[in-house]
Amino acid sequence: MSFHRAFQFSWAAVLLAFCSIAIRAQELPDFTGLVERSAPAVVKVSTKRGAGAADSTAQSEEVPEIFRRFFGPNAPAPQSRAPATAVGSGFIISADGYVLTNNHVVEGADTITVRLRDRRELKATVVGRDPQTDVALLKVEGRDLPTLPLGDSKLLKPGQWVVAIGSPFGLDYTVTAGIVSAVGRSADARQRYVPFIQTDVAVNQGNSGGPLLNIRGEVVGINSQIFSTTGGYMGVSFAIPIETARSVADQLRDGGRVRRGSIGVNIQEVDGALAEALRLPSASGALVQRVVPDSAAAKAGVREGDVIVEFNGETVVEWQQLPPMVGAQKPGARAELVVVREGRTLRLPVIVDELQEEASLASTGAQATDQDAAAVDAQSSALGLTVTDPDAETRKRLGLGNEGVVVSKVSGAEARESGINVGDVILMVAGARADSLATFDRAARGAAIDRPVMLLVARGEVRRFVALRREAQVR
């Protein structure tokens, strides 16, 4: 190739590269106008806790920093007796001074100060807080305050641009942008009524409570959490959908508390083995572990072992989707459940109850030792378990009625991998109540070898279904 042709080729390549860059630049949004319009309604929230109060917001070195909540850089360790300060963010939603932020930003605060973009500082009072959603509603005295319009978080789709404005590390009015990574995430077991928005927008300590905006400048979420193993941003952040926050704020303002719907079931994931055992076409839906007596679900005819695949017209793909769907309903509302039971699809009308203060689902710690479980009638099953028909004293100690057999030995590899322990109580096997050792063993031996058997296992107050395959060598 001659020098002249090589020169022409190189300039052509350079020109093509510049054109490509120019085209990409035109495709990228310019957030300048959005920020100029939105920033005046974003506030910095500073809190103080009195001397002698332990700061529950600081993080212990021993606690894994997963789904960590963020506060300002001055938060002391829990054992500190000095006055504690924290910094978060928020935004004004009404011209007369209502402000939305996170509950964890203001929880336990003695004084709350809100600072506006024009440097005004206003004292704030807490109208109400809701730990279940991590939303707090504040009120400052003012008139004609700048506000942010609230958008529709239900319209969000993965890949859309979003912008965060807040005070990370106390750096006021920091702007970061990214895309929606996913919607309807279950990011925190403590907030199972929140279908989180996942983004890759950079947020850090101090961003808590600040707005997540769409490209029209509408609030679509409240920045709340990050996934981190270091305490800093690692590319995954979560926001509370504004639909959830708006409902909470309205209830806090009007009645001082939040009322949520409940149907009275405990649920779990449907994994591949359980789907095979239940003869489901796919591993989706919410598997009912327990139906609370006299609850809405009980009155509607829901049974343990049913798989809820739809609630009020919305498909339940992941089991964590169901609590936010139900919680968003007003108590007394009529809804419809679609459940799969033994291969049949049933439509069950239900009248939603009001969610009451929930008892802890943590294990009570009541586990039988090998000696405790060495009751009479111990027998090996075809599922790699040895179970006992508990005597009256054991039934009383474990809170059993006329149902359940106690695991005294775990011998099968699959049973061990499933997490079943000695002292666990088997309540159901293959869809039948395990009301005695004989019924348990009969159901286990009668199970097909080519398909898993579903068991309902209880440990203290916690229940879960597991699927085990019958061991062919057992006769």
mmCIF file of N, CA and C in Angstrom, residues 31 53 193 374 380:
data_model
loop_
_atom_site.group_PDB
_atom_site.id
_atom_site.type_symbol
_atom_site.label_atom_id
_atom_site.label_comp_id
_atom_site.label_asym_id
_atom_site.label_seq_id
_atom_site.Cartn_x
_atom_site.Cartn_y
_atom_site.Cartn_z
ATOM 1 N N PHE A 31 -28.506 15.322 31.658
ATOM 2 C CA PHE A 31 -29.313 15.472 32.866
ATOM 3 C C PHE A 31 -29.243 16.877 33.453
ATOM 4 N N ALA A 53 -26.844 7.901 74.692
ATOM 5 C CA ALA A 53 -27.644 6.973 73.890
ATOM 6 C C ALA A 53 -26.749 6.228 72.924
ATOM 7 N N TYR A 193 -42.404 -6.460 52.446
ATOM 8 C CA TYR A 193 -43.534 -5.813 51.796
ATOM 9 C C TYR A 193 -43.076 -4.769 50.785
ATOM 10 N N ALA A 374 -34.878 -40.928 71.195
ATOM 11 C CA ALA A 374 -34.779 -42.380 71.244
ATOM 12 C C ALA A 374 -36.028 -42.982 71.864
ATOM 13 N N SER A 380 -36.681 -46.861 60.302
ATOM 14 C CA SER A 380 -36.103 -46.220 59.130
ATOM 15 C C SER A 380 -37.160 -46.089 58.042
#
